[in-house]
Amino acid sequence: MTLKTLLVSAAFTVTFAAPGFAGVDDLIKERQACMKAQGGGLGAMFPMLKGEKPYDAAMVTEALGKMETACANWATWWTDEGKGGTIPTRAKPEVWTDKAGFEAAGNASYAATQALKASTDEASFKAALPAVGAACQGCHEKFQAPKL
């Protein structure tokens, strides 16, 4: 292959493949925004569980609302079209190769979050929050690569 052919081929690939990656990159950005919102919300709530901060029902409601909004498109992020992209991600291949396991983990997280959302006082909040943390941890252990 000549250099000219190689350069034309590379230009063609970048020109026509980049839009596909842009779509995947948008999905990755949304996934990362969801995880950031989840981490921020849980990071604000766990000190209440530990007694380091007073229970604040309004803050819990606000944090859960931000998490719910940021994660509203969850189901669209994990299709086969959501693989690849140019943005580094910690999603393991198991997200796509163990779809049943990933879906079960997502459902467990959703159920735990809904139970937390239904909490009406400090006691029910403190009873529900650990299940959310456990669901997050269970999913991350199997489906998220460690930080480098």
Short mmCIF file of N, CA and C in Angstrom, two decimals, residues 49-142:
data_model
loop_
_atom_site.label_atom_id
_atom_site.label_comp_id
_atom_site.label_asym_id
_atom_site.label_seq_id
_atom_site.Cartn_x
_atom_site.Cartn_y
_atom_site.Cartn_z
N LEU A 49 -26.20 8.82 57.41
CA LEU A 49 -26.33 7.44 57.88
C LEU A 49 -25.38 7.18 59.04
N LYS A 50 -24.18 7.72 58.94
CA LYS A 50 -23.14 7.50 59.95
C LYS A 50 -23.30 8.40 61.17
N GLY A 51 -24.27 9.33 61.12
CA GLY A 51 -24.46 10.25 62.24
C GLY A 51 -23.48 11.42 62.23
N GLU A 52 -22.74 11.59 61.13
CA GLU A 52 -21.78 12.69 61.03
C GLU A 52 -22.47 14.00 60.68
N LYS A 53 -23.66 13.91 60.09
CA LYS A 53 -24.47 15.07 59.77
C LYS A 53 -25.90 14.75 60.17
N PRO A 54 -26.68 15.78 60.50
CA PRO A 54 -28.08 15.51 60.85
C PRO A 54 -28.88 15.09 59.61
N TYR A 55 -29.87 14.27 59.84
CA TYR A 55 -30.76 13.85 58.76
C TYR A 55 -31.46 15.07 58.19
N ASP A 56 -31.50 15.15 56.87
CA ASP A 56 -32.10 16.29 56.18
C ASP A 56 -32.95 15.74 55.03
N ALA A 57 -34.25 15.61 55.27
CA ALA A 57 -35.16 15.02 54.28
C ALA A 57 -35.17 15.82 52.97
N ALA A 58 -35.10 17.12 53.05
CA ALA A 58 -35.11 17.95 51.85
C ALA A 58 -33.87 17.69 51.01
N MET A 59 -32.70 17.53 51.66
CA MET A 59 -31.47 17.26 50.92
C MET A 59 -31.54 15.89 50.27
N VAL A 60 -32.12 14.90 50.96
CA VAL A 60 -32.27 13.55 50.39
C VAL A 60 -33.15 13.62 49.15
N THR A 61 -34.26 14.31 49.25
CA THR A 61 -35.17 14.46 48.11
C THR A 61 -34.48 15.14 46.95
N GLU A 62 -33.74 16.20 47.25
CA GLU A 62 -33.02 16.93 46.19
C GLU A 62 -31.96 16.04 45.54
N ALA A 63 -31.19 15.33 46.33
CA ALA A 63 -30.14 14.46 45.79
C ALA A 63 -30.74 13.34 44.94
N LEU A 64 -31.80 12.74 45.42
CA LEU A 64 -32.45 11.68 44.65
C LEU A 64 -33.03 12.21 43.34
N GLY A 65 -33.56 13.43 43.37
CA GLY A 65 -34.07 14.05 42.15
C GLY A 65 -32.97 14.29 41.12
N LYS A 66 -31.81 14.77 41.58
CA LYS A 66 -30.68 14.99 40.69
C LYS A 66 -30.19 13.66 40.11
N MET A 67 -30.14 12.63 40.95
CA MET A 67 -29.71 11.32 40.49
C MET A 67 -30.69 10.78 39.44
N GLU A 68 -31.96 10.90 39.72
CA GLU A 68 -32.98 10.40 38.81
C GLU A 68 -32.93 11.13 37.47
N THR A 69 -32.77 12.43 37.50
CA THR A 69 -32.69 13.22 36.27
C THR A 69 -31.45 12.84 35.47
N ALA A 70 -30.31 12.76 36.12
CA ALA A 70 -29.06 12.45 35.43
C ALA A 70 -29.05 11.04 34.85
N CYS A 71 -29.81 10.14 35.44
CA CYS A 71 -29.79 8.74 35.01
C CYS A 71 -31.03 8.33 34.23
N ALA A 72 -31.82 9.30 33.81
CA ALA A 72 -33.11 9.00 33.16
C ALA A 72 -32.97 8.18 31.89
N ASN A 73 -31.88 8.31 31.17
CA ASN A 73 -31.71 7.58 29.91
C ASN A 73 -30.92 6.28 30.06
N TRP A 74 -30.83 5.77 31.26
CA TRP A 74 -30.03 4.58 31.58
C TRP A 74 -30.18 3.47 30.55
N ALA A 75 -31.38 3.12 30.20
CA ALA A 75 -31.62 1.97 29.31
C ALA A 75 -31.02 2.17 27.93
N THR A 76 -30.83 3.39 27.50
CA THR A 76 -30.30 3.63 26.15
C THR A 76 -28.78 3.58 26.10
N TRP A 77 -28.12 3.59 27.24
CA TRP A 77 -26.66 3.69 27.27
C TRP A 77 -25.95 2.36 27.11
N TRP A 78 -26.63 1.27 27.33
CA TRP A 78 -25.95 -0.02 27.44
C TRP A 78 -26.29 -0.97 26.29
N THR A 79 -26.78 -0.43 25.19
CA THR A 79 -27.04 -1.25 24.01
C THR A 79 -25.71 -1.52 23.32
N ASP A 80 -25.72 -2.39 22.33
CA ASP A 80 -24.49 -2.68 21.59
C ASP A 80 -23.94 -1.42 20.93
N GLU A 81 -24.80 -0.47 20.62
CA GLU A 81 -24.36 0.78 20.03
C GLU A 81 -23.59 1.64 21.03
N GLY A 82 -23.67 1.32 22.31
CA GLY A 82 -23.00 2.09 23.35
C GLY A 82 -21.57 1.66 23.61
N LYS A 83 -21.09 0.67 22.87
CA LYS A 83 -19.70 0.22 23.04
C LYS A 83 -18.77 1.10 22.21
N GLY A 84 -17.54 1.15 22.61
CA GLY A 84 -16.54 1.87 21.83
C GLY A 84 -16.47 3.32 22.22
N GLY A 85 -16.29 4.17 21.24
CA GLY A 85 -16.14 5.59 21.50
C GLY A 85 -14.69 5.97 21.69
N THR A 86 -14.46 7.25 21.85
CA THR A 86 -13.09 7.74 22.02
C THR A 86 -12.81 8.21 23.44
N ILE A 87 -13.83 8.28 24.27
CA ILE A 87 -13.67 8.72 25.65
C ILE A 87 -13.32 7.51 26.51
N PRO A 88 -12.27 7.62 27.32
CA PRO A 88 -11.94 6.51 28.21
C PRO A 88 -13.11 6.21 29.14
N THR A 89 -13.37 4.94 29.33
CA THR A 89 -14.47 4.52 30.19
C THR A 89 -14.02 3.31 30.99
N ARG A 90 -14.62 3.13 32.15
CA ARG A 90 -14.28 1.99 33.00
C ARG A 90 -15.28 0.85 32.86
N ALA A 91 -16.21 0.98 31.93
CA ALA A 91 -17.19 -0.09 31.70
C ALA A 91 -16.45 -1.31 31.16
N LYS A 92 -16.63 -2.44 31.84
CA LYS A 92 -15.99 -3.68 31.41
C LYS A 92 -16.79 -4.31 30.26
N PRO A 93 -16.16 -5.16 29.48
CA PRO A 93 -16.88 -5.85 28.41
C PRO A 93 -18.08 -6.67 28.93
N GLU A 94 -18.03 -7.07 30.19
CA GLU A 94 -19.11 -7.86 30.77
C GLU A 94 -20.46 -7.14 30.75
N VAL A 95 -20.41 -5.80 30.67
CA VAL A 95 -21.66 -5.04 30.54
C VAL A 95 -22.44 -5.55 29.33
N TRP A 96 -21.71 -5.87 28.26
CA TRP A 96 -22.35 -6.29 27.02
C TRP A 96 -22.35 -7.81 26.85
N THR A 97 -21.41 -8.51 27.47
CA THR A 97 -21.36 -9.96 27.29
C THR A 97 -22.21 -10.70 28.32
N ASP A 98 -22.49 -10.07 29.45
CA ASP A 98 -23.36 -10.67 30.47
C ASP A 98 -24.55 -9.74 30.66
N LYS A 99 -25.35 -9.63 29.60
CA LYS A 99 -26.48 -8.69 29.62
C LYS A 99 -27.48 -9.01 30.72
N ALA A 100 -27.72 -10.31 30.95
CA ALA A 100 -28.68 -10.70 32.00
C ALA A 100 -28.15 -10.29 33.38
N GLY A 101 -26.87 -10.51 33.62
CA GLY A 101 -26.27 -10.13 34.90
C GLY A 101 -26.27 -8.63 35.09
N PHE A 102 -25.95 -7.90 34.02
CA PHE A 102 -25.93 -6.44 34.10
C PHE A 102 -27.34 -5.89 34.32
N GLU A 103 -28.30 -6.46 33.63
CA GLU A 103 -29.68 -6.03 33.82
C GLU A 103 -30.15 -6.31 35.25
N ALA A 104 -29.79 -7.46 35.78
CA ALA A 104 -30.15 -7.80 37.16
C ALA A 104 -29.52 -6.80 38.14
N ALA A 105 -28.26 -6.45 37.90
CA ALA A 105 -27.59 -5.49 38.77
C ALA A 105 -28.26 -4.12 38.67
N GLY A 106 -28.62 -3.71 37.46
CA GLY A 106 -29.32 -2.44 37.28
C GLY A 106 -30.67 -2.43 37.96
N ASN A 107 -31.38 -3.56 37.85
CA ASN A 107 -32.69 -3.66 38.50
C ASN A 107 -32.56 -3.62 40.02
N ALA A 108 -31.51 -4.24 40.55
CA ALA A 108 -31.30 -4.21 42.00
C ALA A 108 -31.02 -2.79 42.47
N SER A 109 -30.23 -2.07 41.70
CA SER A 109 -29.93 -0.68 42.03
C SER A 109 -31.20 0.18 41.98
N TYR A 110 -31.98 -0.03 40.93
CA TYR A 110 -33.22 0.74 40.78
C TYR A 110 -34.18 0.45 41.95
N ALA A 111 -34.34 -0.82 42.28
CA ALA A 111 -35.25 -1.18 43.39
C ALA A 111 -34.78 -0.58 44.71
N ALA A 112 -33.48 -0.64 44.95
CA ALA A 112 -32.95 -0.08 46.20
C ALA A 112 -33.14 1.43 46.24
N THR A 113 -32.93 2.08 45.11
CA THR A 113 -33.11 3.54 45.05
C THR A 113 -34.58 3.91 45.23
N GLN A 114 -35.48 3.12 44.66
CA GLN A 114 -36.91 3.39 44.84
C GLN A 114 -37.32 3.21 46.30
N ALA A 115 -36.76 2.22 46.98
CA ALA A 115 -37.05 2.04 48.41
C ALA A 115 -36.53 3.23 49.21
N LEU A 116 -35.36 3.73 48.85
CA LEU A 116 -34.83 4.92 49.52
C LEU A 116 -35.72 6.12 49.24
N LYS A 117 -36.15 6.25 48.01
CA LYS A 117 -37.03 7.36 47.63
C LYS A 117 -38.35 7.32 48.43
N ALA A 118 -38.80 6.13 48.77
CA ALA A 118 -40.05 5.97 49.51
C ALA A 118 -39.87 6.19 51.02
N SER A 119 -38.63 6.34 51.48
CA SER A 119 -38.42 6.55 52.91
C SER A 119 -39.09 7.86 53.33
N THR A 120 -39.65 7.84 54.53
CA THR A 120 -40.44 8.98 54.99
C THR A 120 -39.87 9.65 56.24
N ASP A 121 -38.87 9.04 56.82
CA ASP A 121 -38.28 9.60 58.03
C ASP A 121 -36.85 9.09 58.17
N GLU A 122 -36.18 9.54 59.23
CA GLU A 122 -34.78 9.17 59.41
C GLU A 122 -34.60 7.66 59.56
N ALA A 123 -35.49 7.01 60.28
CA ALA A 123 -35.35 5.56 60.49
C ALA A 123 -35.49 4.79 59.18
N SER A 124 -36.48 5.13 58.36
CA SER A 124 -36.65 4.41 57.09
C SER A 124 -35.54 4.77 56.10
N PHE A 125 -35.05 6.00 56.18
CA PHE A 125 -33.90 6.40 55.36
C PHE A 125 -32.68 5.56 55.72
N LYS A 126 -32.40 5.47 57.01
CA LYS A 126 -31.23 4.71 57.46
C LYS A 126 -31.37 3.21 57.19
N ALA A 127 -32.59 2.74 57.12
CA ALA A 127 -32.80 1.32 56.78
C ALA A 127 -32.62 1.06 55.29
N ALA A 128 -32.94 2.05 54.46
CA ALA A 128 -32.92 1.86 53.00
C ALA A 128 -31.57 2.18 52.36
N LEU A 129 -30.84 3.15 52.88
CA LEU A 129 -29.62 3.60 52.21
C LEU A 129 -28.56 2.52 52.05
N PRO A 130 -28.31 1.66 53.01
CA PRO A 130 -27.27 0.64 52.81
C PRO A 130 -27.51 -0.26 51.60
N ALA A 131 -28.76 -0.54 51.28
CA ALA A 131 -29.05 -1.39 50.11
C ALA A 131 -28.65 -0.69 48.82
N VAL A 132 -28.77 0.64 48.78
CA VAL A 132 -28.36 1.38 47.59
C VAL A 132 -26.84 1.26 47.44
N GLY A 133 -26.12 1.47 48.52
CA GLY A 133 -24.66 1.34 48.47
C GLY A 133 -24.23 -0.07 48.07
N ALA A 134 -24.91 -1.06 48.60
CA ALA A 134 -24.57 -2.45 48.26
C ALA A 134 -24.85 -2.75 46.80
N ALA A 135 -25.94 -2.20 46.27
CA ALA A 135 -26.27 -2.42 44.85
C ALA A 135 -25.23 -1.75 43.96
N CYS A 136 -24.82 -0.55 44.32
CA CYS A 136 -23.78 0.14 43.55
C CYS A 136 -22.48 -0.67 43.58
N GLN A 137 -22.08 -1.09 44.76
CA GLN A 137 -20.85 -1.85 44.91
C GLN A 137 -20.89 -3.16 44.13
N GLY A 138 -22.02 -3.86 44.22
CA GLY A 138 -22.14 -5.13 43.50
C GLY A 138 -22.00 -4.96 42.00
N CYS A 139 -22.59 -3.92 41.48
CA CYS A 139 -22.50 -3.65 40.05
C CYS A 139 -21.08 -3.25 39.67
N HIS A 140 -20.48 -2.37 40.45
CA HIS A 140 -19.14 -1.89 40.14
C HIS A 140 -18.11 -3.01 40.21
N GLU A 141 -18.26 -3.92 41.16
CA GLU A 141 -17.29 -5.01 41.28
C GLU A 141 -17.25 -5.88 40.03
N LYS A 142 -18.39 -6.12 39.43
CA LYS A 142 -18.44 -7.01 38.28
C LYS A 142 -18.33 -6.27 36.95
#
